[in-house]
CSV table of C-alpha atoms in Angstrom, one decimal:
chain,number,residue,atom,x,y,z
L,17,MET,CA,-50.1,43.7,67.5
L,18,SER,CA,-51.8,40.5,66.3
L,19,THR,CA,-49.7,37.6,65.4
L,20,CYS,CA,-50.6,34.6,63.5
L,21,LEU,CA,-48.6,31.5,63.2
L,22,ARG,CA,-48.9,28.9,60.7
L,23,ALA,CA,-46.5,26.0,60.6
L,24,ALA,CA,-46.4,23.1,58.3
L,25,TRP,CA,-44.0,20.4,58.7
L,26,LEU,CA,-43.2,18.4,55.6
L,27,THR,CA,-41.2,15.3,56.0
L,28,SER,CA,-39.6,13.2,53.2
L,29,SER,CA,-36.9,10.5,53.1
L,30,LEU,CA,-34.4,13.2,52.2
L,31,ALA,CA,-35.2,16.3,54.3
L,32,THR,CA,-37.5,18.0,56.8
L,33,ILE,CA,-38.7,21.4,55.6
L,34,ALA,CA,-40.2,24.0,58.0
L,35,LEU,CA,-42.4,26.7,56.6
L,36,LEU,CA,-43.1,29.7,58.9
L,37,THR,CA,-45.3,32.7,58.3
L,38,LEU,CA,-45.3,35.5,60.8
L,39,GLY,CA,-47.3,38.8,61.0
L,40,SER,CA,-49.1,40.4,58.2
L,41,GLY,CA,-46.1,39.9,55.9
L,42,CYS,CA,-44.9,36.5,55.0
L,43,ILE,CA,-41.5,35.5,56.2
L,44,VAL,CA,-40.7,32.1,54.9
L,45,GLY,CA,-37.8,30.1,56.2
L,46,PHE,CA,-36.4,26.9,54.8
L,47,LYS,CA,-34.4,24.5,56.9
L,48,VAL,CA,-33.1,21.4,55.4
L,49,GLU,CA,-32.2,18.6,57.8
L,50,SER,CA,-30.9,15.2,57.0
L,51,ASP,CA,-33.0,12.3,58.2
L,52,THR,CA,-31.5,10.4,61.0
L,53,ALA,CA,-31.1,6.7,60.9
L,54,GLY,CA,-34.3,4.9,61.9
L,55,GLU,CA,-36.7,7.7,61.0
L,56,MET,CA,-39.7,6.6,59.0
L,57,PRO,CA,-40.3,8.7,55.8
L,58,ASP,CA,-43.7,10.5,55.4
L,59,LYS,CA,-45.4,9.1,52.3
L,60,ASN,CA,-47.3,12.4,51.8
L,61,SER,CA,-44.2,14.5,51.5
L,62,SER,CA,-42.8,13.2,48.1
L,63,ASP,CA,-44.7,15.8,46.0
L,64,ASP,CA,-43.7,18.7,48.2
L,65,GLN,CA,-40.1,17.6,48.1
L,66,THR,CA,-40.0,17.7,44.4
L,67,ALA,CA,-41.5,21.2,44.3
L,68,SER,CA,-38.9,22.5,46.7
L,69,GLY,CA,-35.9,21.6,44.6
L,70,THR,CA,-33.7,19.2,46.5
L,71,SER,CA,-30.6,20.0,44.5
L,72,SER,CA,-30.2,23.4,46.3
L,73,GLY,CA,-26.5,23.1,46.8
L,74,SER,CA,-26.5,26.3,49.0
L,75,ALA,CA,-23.4,27.7,50.5
L,76,SER,CA,-24.9,27.4,54.0
L,77,ASP,CA,-24.8,23.7,54.1
L,78,GLY,CA,-21.6,23.4,52.1
L,79,THR,CA,-23.1,21.0,49.5
L,80,THR,CA,-22.6,21.5,45.7
L,81,SER,CA,-24.9,19.6,43.4
L,82,GLY,CA,-22.5,19.4,40.5
L,83,SER,CA,-25.2,17.9,38.3
L,84,ASP,CA,-24.8,17.9,34.6
L,85,SER,CA,-27.3,17.8,31.8
L,86,GLY,CA,-25.2,15.2,30.1
L,87,GLY,CA,-26.5,12.1,32.1
L,88,ASP,CA,-26.8,10.2,35.3
L,89,SER,CA,-23.1,9.7,35.8
L,90,ASP,CA,-22.6,13.1,37.4
L,91,SER,CA,-25.8,13.1,39.6
L,92,ALA,CA,-25.6,13.1,43.5
L,93,SER,CA,-26.7,10.1,45.5
L,94,THR,CA,-27.7,10.1,49.2
L,95,SER,CA,-27.6,7.1,51.6
L,96,GLY,CA,-28.5,7.5,55.3
L,97,SER,CA,-26.9,10.6,56.8
L,98,THR,CA,-24.0,10.8,54.3
L,99,THR,CA,-24.2,12.6,50.9
L,100,THR,CA,-21.8,11.4,48.3
L,101,THR,CA,-21.2,13.0,44.9
L,102,SER,CA,-19.6,10.7,42.3
L,103,THR,CA,-18.3,11.9,39.0
L,104,THR,CA,-17.3,9.6,36.2
L,105,THR,CA,-14.9,10.8,33.5
L,106,THR,CA,-14.5,8.9,30.3
L,107,THR,CA,-11.3,9.3,28.3
L,108,SER,CA,-11.2,8.3,24.7
L,109,THR,CA,-7.8,7.4,23.1
L,110,THR,CA,-7.3,7.3,19.3
L,111,THR,CA,-4.2,5.6,17.9
L,112,THR,CA,-3.1,6.5,14.4
L,113,THR,CA,-0.5,4.4,12.6
L,114,SER,CA,1.4,5.8,9.8
L,115,THR,CA,3.3,3.4,7.6
L,116,THR,CA,5.8,4.4,5.0
L,117,ILE,CA,6.7,1.7,2.6
L,118,GLY,CA,10.2,0.8,2.5
L,119,GLU,CA,11.1,3.3,5.2
L,120,SER,CA,12.7,0.8,7.5
L,121,THR,CA,14.0,-1.7,5.0
L,122,GLY,CA,15.0,0.5,2.1
L,123,GLU,CA,12.5,-1.3,-0.2
L,124,THR,CA,10.6,0.8,-2.8
L,125,THR,CA,7.2,0.1,-4.3
L,126,GLY,CA,4.7,1.3,-6.8
L,127,GLY,CA,6.6,3.4,-9.3
L,128,GLY,CA,9.3,4.4,-6.7
L,129,ALA,CA,11.3,1.3,-7.5
L,130,VAL,CA,14.8,1.9,-8.9
L,131,GLY,CA,16.5,-0.2,-11.5
L,132,GLU,CA,20.2,-1.0,-11.8
L,133,CYS,CA,20.8,1.6,-14.5
L,134,ILE,CA,19.4,4.8,-15.9
L,135,VAL,CA,21.5,5.4,-18.9
L,136,ASP,CA,23.8,3.2,-21.1
L,137,ALA,CA,26.9,4.6,-19.3
L,138,ASP,CA,25.7,2.8,-16.1
L,139,CYS,CA,26.4,-0.6,-17.8
L,140,GLN,CA,29.4,-2.4,-19.0
L,141,LEU,CA,30.0,-5.4,-21.2
L,142,PHE,CA,31.5,-8.6,-19.8
L,143,SER,CA,32.7,-11.5,-21.8
L,144,ASP,CA,34.8,-14.6,-21.5
L,145,CYS,CA,35.0,-18.0,-23.2
L,146,CYS,CA,31.7,-19.0,-21.6
L,147,SER,CA,29.4,-16.0,-21.6
L,148,CYS,CA,28.5,-12.6,-23.0
L,149,GLN,CA,26.5,-10.4,-20.7
L,150,ALA,CA,26.0,-6.9,-19.5
L,151,THR,CA,26.4,-5.8,-15.8
L,152,PRO,CA,26.3,-2.6,-13.9
L,153,VAL,CA,29.5,-0.7,-13.8
L,154,GLY,CA,31.7,-1.9,-11.0
L,155,GLU,CA,30.3,-5.5,-10.9
L,156,GLU,CA,32.6,-8.2,-12.0
L,157,PRO,CA,31.0,-11.7,-12.6
L,158,ASP,CA,33.0,-14.8,-12.0
L,159,LYS,CA,35.1,-15.9,-15.0
L,160,CYS,CA,35.1,-19.4,-16.4
L,161,ASP,CA,38.3,-21.4,-16.6
L,162,GLN,CA,38.2,-22.2,-20.3
L,163,VAL,CA,40.8,-20.9,-22.7
L,164,CYS,CA,39.7,-19.6,-26.1
L,165,ASP,CA,40.9,-17.4,-29.0
L,166,GLU,CA,37.7,-15.3,-29.0
L,167,THR,CA,35.3,-14.4,-26.3
L,168,ARG,CA,31.6,-15.2,-26.6
L,169,CYS,CA,30.7,-11.5,-27.3
L,170,ASP,CA,33.3,-11.5,-30.1
L,171,LEU,CA,31.8,-14.7,-31.7
L,172,LEU,CA,28.3,-13.3,-31.5
L,173,GLY,CA,29.2,-9.8,-32.8
L,174,ILE,CA,28.0,-8.1,-29.6
L,175,ASP,CA,30.0,-5.1,-28.7
L,176,THR,CA,27.7,-2.9,-26.6
L,177,ALA,CA,26.0,-2.8,-23.2
L,178,VAL,CA,22.8,-0.8,-23.0
L,179,CYS,CA,20.4,0.2,-20.3
L,180,SER,CA,16.9,-1.1,-21.1
L,181,PHE,CA,14.0,-0.3,-18.8
L,182,GLY,CA,16.3,-0.1,-15.8
L,183,THR,CA,18.2,-3.3,-16.6
L,184,CYS,CA,21.7,-3.7,-18.2
L,185,THR,CA,21.4,-5.8,-21.3
L,186,THR,CA,23.6,-6.5,-24.4
L,187,SER,CA,23.0,-5.2,-27.8
L,188,ARG,CA,20.7,-7.5,-29.9
L,189,VAL,CA,21.4,-9.9,-32.7
L,190,LYS,CA,19.2,-11.4,-35.3
L,191,CYS,CA,17.3,-14.7,-34.6
L,192,ASP,CA,14.5,-14.4,-37.1
L,193,ASP,CA,14.8,-17.3,-39.5
L,194,SER,CA,12.0,-16.3,-41.8
L,195,GLY,CA,14.4,-15.0,-44.4
L,196,VAL,CA,17.0,-17.8,-44.2
L,197,VAL,CA,17.6,-19.2,-47.7
L,198,CYS,CA,21.1,-20.8,-47.4
L,199,ASN,CA,21.5,-24.5,-47.9
L,200,MET,CA,22.8,-25.4,-44.5
L,201,PRO,CA,21.0,-26.7,-41.4
L,202,PRO,CA,20.7,-24.6,-38.2
L,203,PRO,CA,23.0,-25.5,-35.3
L,204,ALA,CA,21.6,-27.8,-32.6
L,205,CYS,CA,21.1,-25.4,-29.7
L,206,PRO,CA,20.6,-26.5,-26.1
L,207,ALA,CA,17.2,-25.8,-24.5
L,208,GLY,CA,16.8,-22.1,-23.9
L,209,LEU,CA,19.0,-21.0,-26.7
L,210,LEU,CA,18.2,-20.0,-30.3
L,211,PRO,CA,20.1,-20.3,-33.6
L,212,GLN,CA,21.7,-16.9,-34.5
L,213,VAL,CA,21.1,-15.5,-38.0
L,214,ASN,CA,23.6,-13.3,-39.8
L,215,ASP,CA,23.1,-9.6,-40.3
L,216,ALA,CA,21.8,-10.1,-43.8
L,217,GLY,CA,19.1,-12.5,-42.3
L,218,ASP,CA,19.6,-15.1,-45.0
L,219,CYS,CA,21.7,-17.7,-43.2
L,220,TRP,CA,22.8,-19.1,-39.9
L,221,THR,CA,26.0,-18.1,-38.1
L,222,GLY,CA,26.4,-21.4,-36.4
L,223,GLU,CA,26.1,-19.9,-33.0
L,224,CYS,CA,23.4,-20.1,-30.3
L,225,VAL,CA,22.2,-17.2,-28.3
L,226,ARG,CA,19.8,-16.5,-25.5
L,227,GLY,CA,16.3,-15.2,-26.3
L,228,ILE,CA,17.1,-12.0,-24.4
L,229,GLN,CA,19.9,-11.3,-26.9
L,230,CYS,CA,17.6,-11.6,-29.9
L,231,GLU,CA,15.9,-8.7,-31.7
L,232,SER,CA,12.9,-10.9,-31.9
L,233,VAL,CA,12.0,-14.5,-31.0
L,234,PRO,CA,9.7,-17.0,-32.7
L,235,SER,CA,7.5,-17.4,-29.6
L,236,CYS,CA,7.2,-16.3,-26.0
L,237,ASP,CA,8.6,-19.7,-24.9
L,238,ALA,CA,12.1,-18.3,-25.6
L,239,CYS,CA,11.7,-15.6,-22.9
L,240,PRO,CA,12.8,-16.4,-19.4
L,241,GLY,CA,11.0,-15.2,-16.2
L,242,ASN,CA,12.9,-13.8,-13.3
L,243,GLY,CA,12.6,-10.1,-14.2
L,244,TRP,CA,11.9,-10.6,-17.9
L,245,THR,CA,8.7,-10.9,-19.9
L,246,CYS,CA,7.5,-11.5,-23.4
L,247,VAL,CA,6.1,-8.5,-25.3
L,248,SER,CA,4.0,-9.4,-28.3
L,249,TYR,CA,3.3,-6.8,-31.0
L,250,VAL,CA,0.0,-7.9,-32.5
L,251,ALA,CA,-0.7,-6.8,-36.0
L,252,LEU,CA,-1.2,-8.5,-39.4
L,253,LEU,CA,2.2,-9.9,-38.9
L,254,SER,CA,3.0,-10.3,-35.2
L,255,THR,CA,6.4,-10.4,-33.5
L,256,HIS,CA,7.6,-11.3,-30.1
L,257,ARG,CA,10.5,-9.8,-28.1
L,258,CYS,CA,12.0,-10.6,-24.6
L,259,GLU,CA,12.2,-7.4,-22.5
L,260,PRO,CA,13.2,-6.7,-18.9
L,261,LEU,CA,10.4,-5.6,-16.7
L,262,PRO,CA,10.3,-2.0,-15.7
L,263,PRO,CA,11.2,-1.5,-12.0
L,264,ALA,CA,7.7,-0.2,-11.4
L,265,CYS,CA,6.2,-3.6,-12.2
L,266,GLU,CA,8.2,-5.2,-9.3
L,267,GLY,CA,8.4,-8.6,-11.0
L,268,THR,CA,4.8,-8.8,-12.3
L,269,PRO,CA,4.0,-7.7,-15.8
L,270,SER,CA,0.9,-5.5,-16.1
L,271,CYS,CA,-0.3,-2.8,-18.5
L,272,GLU,CA,-0.5,-0.4,-15.6
L,273,CYS,CA,3.2,-0.5,-15.1
L,274,ALA,CA,4.5,-1.4,-18.6
L,275,ALA,CA,2.2,0.0,-21.3
L,276,ASP,CA,4.0,3.3,-21.5
L,277,ALA,CA,7.3,1.5,-21.7
L,278,TYR,CA,6.5,-1.1,-24.4
L,279,CYS,CA,3.5,0.1,-26.4
L,280,ASP,CA,3.7,2.9,-29.0
L,281,PRO,CA,0.7,5.1,-28.5
L,282,ASP,CA,0.5,6.1,-32.2
L,283,ASP,CA,0.4,2.5,-33.6
L,284,PHE,CA,0.3,-0.2,-30.9
L,285,SER,CA,-2.1,1.8,-28.7
L,286,ILE,CA,-4.0,-1.1,-27.0
L,287,CYS,CA,-2.3,-2.9,-24.2
L,288,GLU,CA,-3.4,-6.3,-22.8
L,289,ALA,CA,-1.8,-8.5,-20.2
L,290,GLU,CA,-2.0,-12.2,-21.0
L,291,ASN,CA,-0.1,-15.4,-19.9
L,292,ASP,CA,2.5,-13.5,-17.9
L,293,GLY,CA,3.3,-11.3,-20.9
L,294,ILE,CA,2.2,-8.0,-22.5
L,295,GLN,CA,0.4,-7.6,-25.8
L,296,CYS,CA,0.7,-4.3,-27.7
L,297,ILE,CA,-2.1,-4.4,-30.2
L,298,CYS,CA,-2.2,-2.2,-33.3
L,299,PRO,CA,-5.9,-1.7,-34.2
L,300,ASN,CA,-5.3,-0.3,-37.6
L,301,CYS,CA,-2.3,-2.4,-38.8
């Protein structure tokens, strides 16, 4: 029985591969051996090494390639006679912050604001010798020390507290002097106060009132800030009125928060914010 032996030794920097062919049939054996320190690599073996598939990871030598198509971080590296497989895992952390307005402080914003009243019954009238004002039920302002026969509300003819846009206010009195015809001068009122006109509108009462207590005021100068604004109804004959800001405005007048409260959509259908006030304009008046 004839026997032919062909042996080819291929040497690379990574392994020595022996190819054996015996007899008429080809029996091929692969043996992978690590290079020992100090061995010189064969320059002619690099192409053969690539063809043989160096990432064999066979069970016989106990090496698992663990390579991934995702990139170089999972590839195996060899140095000397030691094979080391390193795997890098990247973890991404996403932080989501949820903020609820007013959740921790009890504050409210953007339409969720709440006024001191909802209906007239939430308000009460307070009066002494020095002032006439409306407060939420249960609140008692400090009283002045003066002694008088009539309180301020009695002198002004104010007898009701009402809830107006979330704020407790007094009922209004007349301050429009356009119809005054009596032969008497108006009272000299301190700054910030206006002469009161009687119910008939033809003469002065001799009293001075705040602009926020008037049915209308001669100009927006009579309206205070601090939660109040001037609403001008612009038509052929324009009028001005001091109004408390709706809670949704949060202290700053704007048409977005106040147009529905102040402007009549049938007549004064156009709203404009100007000079810290609101203008309700009637295009057909």
